[in-house]
């Protein structure tokens, strides 16, 4: 994308990367919330309603 849009300059590249990360973050937030909603509907008796990210870089 940087080459096709001819984005030059360090700040522009950093802004592009930050925008990409924020977009991915928002998508994962929405999908995770929906997955938790479905999970809790299937398991209404759960006392703890936590979500853990583990493995890879998170560990």
mmCIF file of C-alpha atoms in Angstrom:
data_model
loop_
_atom_site.group_PDB
_atom_site.id
_atom_site.type_symbol
_atom_site.label_atom_id
_atom_site.label_comp_id
_atom_site.label_asym_id
_atom_site.label_seq_id
_atom_site.Cartn_x
_atom_site.Cartn_y
_atom_site.Cartn_z
ATOM 1 C CA UNK A 1 0.000 0.000 0.000
ATOM 2 C CA UNK A 2 2.820 2.391 0.796
ATOM 3 C CA UNK A 3 4.177 1.939 -2.718
ATOM 4 C CA UNK A 4 0.846 2.062 -4.571
ATOM 5 C CA UNK A 5 -0.284 5.208 -2.731
ATOM 6 C CA UNK A 6 3.249 6.676 -2.903
ATOM 7 C CA UNK A 7 3.255 7.467 0.794
ATOM 8 C CA UNK A 8 6.551 9.017 1.731
ATOM 9 C CA UNK A 9 8.023 10.234 4.935
ATOM 10 C CA UNK A 10 8.458 8.599 8.300
ATOM 11 C CA UNK A 11 5.479 10.338 9.949
ATOM 12 C CA UNK A 12 3.103 9.361 7.140
ATOM 13 C CA UNK A 13 4.197 5.731 7.378
ATOM 14 C CA UNK A 14 3.791 5.791 11.165
ATOM 15 C CA UNK A 15 0.321 7.328 10.806
ATOM 16 C CA UNK A 16 -0.628 4.628 8.293
ATOM 17 C CA UNK A 17 0.606 1.876 10.639
ATOM 18 C CA UNK A 18 -1.232 3.402 13.616
ATOM 19 C CA UNK A 19 -4.453 3.660 11.610
ATOM 20 C CA UNK A 20 -4.123 0.033 10.528
ATOM 21 C CA UNK A 21 -3.521 -1.114 14.114
ATOM 22 C CA UNK A 22 -6.493 0.887 15.401
ATOM 23 C CA UNK A 23 -8.757 -0.570 12.714
ATOM 24 C CA UNK A 24 -7.677 -4.132 13.530
ATOM 25 C CA UNK A 25 -8.141 -3.384 17.242
ATOM 26 C CA UNK A 26 -11.709 -2.172 16.678
ATOM 27 C CA UNK A 27 -12.568 -5.207 14.536
ATOM 28 C CA UNK A 28 -11.204 -7.606 17.166
ATOM 29 C CA UNK A 29 -13.043 -5.735 19.917
ATOM 30 C CA UNK A 30 -16.397 -6.080 18.137
ATOM 31 C CA UNK A 31 -15.842 -9.737 17.219
ATOM 32 C CA UNK A 32 -14.667 -10.613 20.738
ATOM 33 C CA UNK A 33 -17.676 -8.909 22.318
ATOM 34 C CA UNK A 34 -20.002 -10.824 19.983
ATOM 35 C CA UNK A 35 -18.228 -14.125 20.711
ATOM 36 C CA UNK A 36 -18.494 -13.531 24.471
ATOM 37 C CA UNK A 37 -22.178 -12.689 24.087
ATOM 38 C CA UNK A 38 -22.802 -15.968 22.256
ATOM 39 C CA UNK A 39 -20.704 -17.927 24.759
ATOM 40 C CA UNK A 40 -22.533 -16.459 27.752
ATOM 41 C CA UNK A 41 -25.897 -17.185 26.117
ATOM 42 C CA UNK A 42 -24.821 -20.831 25.828
ATOM 43 C CA UNK A 43 -23.455 -20.928 29.402
ATOM 44 C CA UNK A 44 -25.711 -18.689 31.530
ATOM 45 C CA UNK A 45 -24.708 -20.312 34.842
ATOM 46 C CA UNK A 46 -21.074 -19.177 34.702
ATOM 47 C CA UNK A 47 -19.948 -17.149 37.707
ATOM 48 C CA UNK A 48 -16.773 -15.733 36.144
ATOM 49 C CA UNK A 49 -17.073 -13.901 32.866
ATOM 50 C CA UNK A 50 -13.432 -13.295 32.003
ATOM 51 C CA UNK A 51 -11.664 -13.445 28.685
ATOM 52 C CA UNK A 52 -7.945 -14.259 28.499
ATOM 53 C CA UNK A 53 -5.591 -13.710 25.575
ATOM 54 C CA UNK A 54 -2.618 -16.066 25.828
ATOM 55 C CA UNK A 55 0.076 -17.517 23.632
ATOM 56 C CA UNK A 56 2.354 -16.040 21.045
ATOM 57 C CA UNK A 57 3.525 -12.551 21.925
ATOM 58 C CA UNK A 58 0.904 -12.220 24.681
ATOM 59 C CA UNK A 59 2.664 -14.877 26.757
#
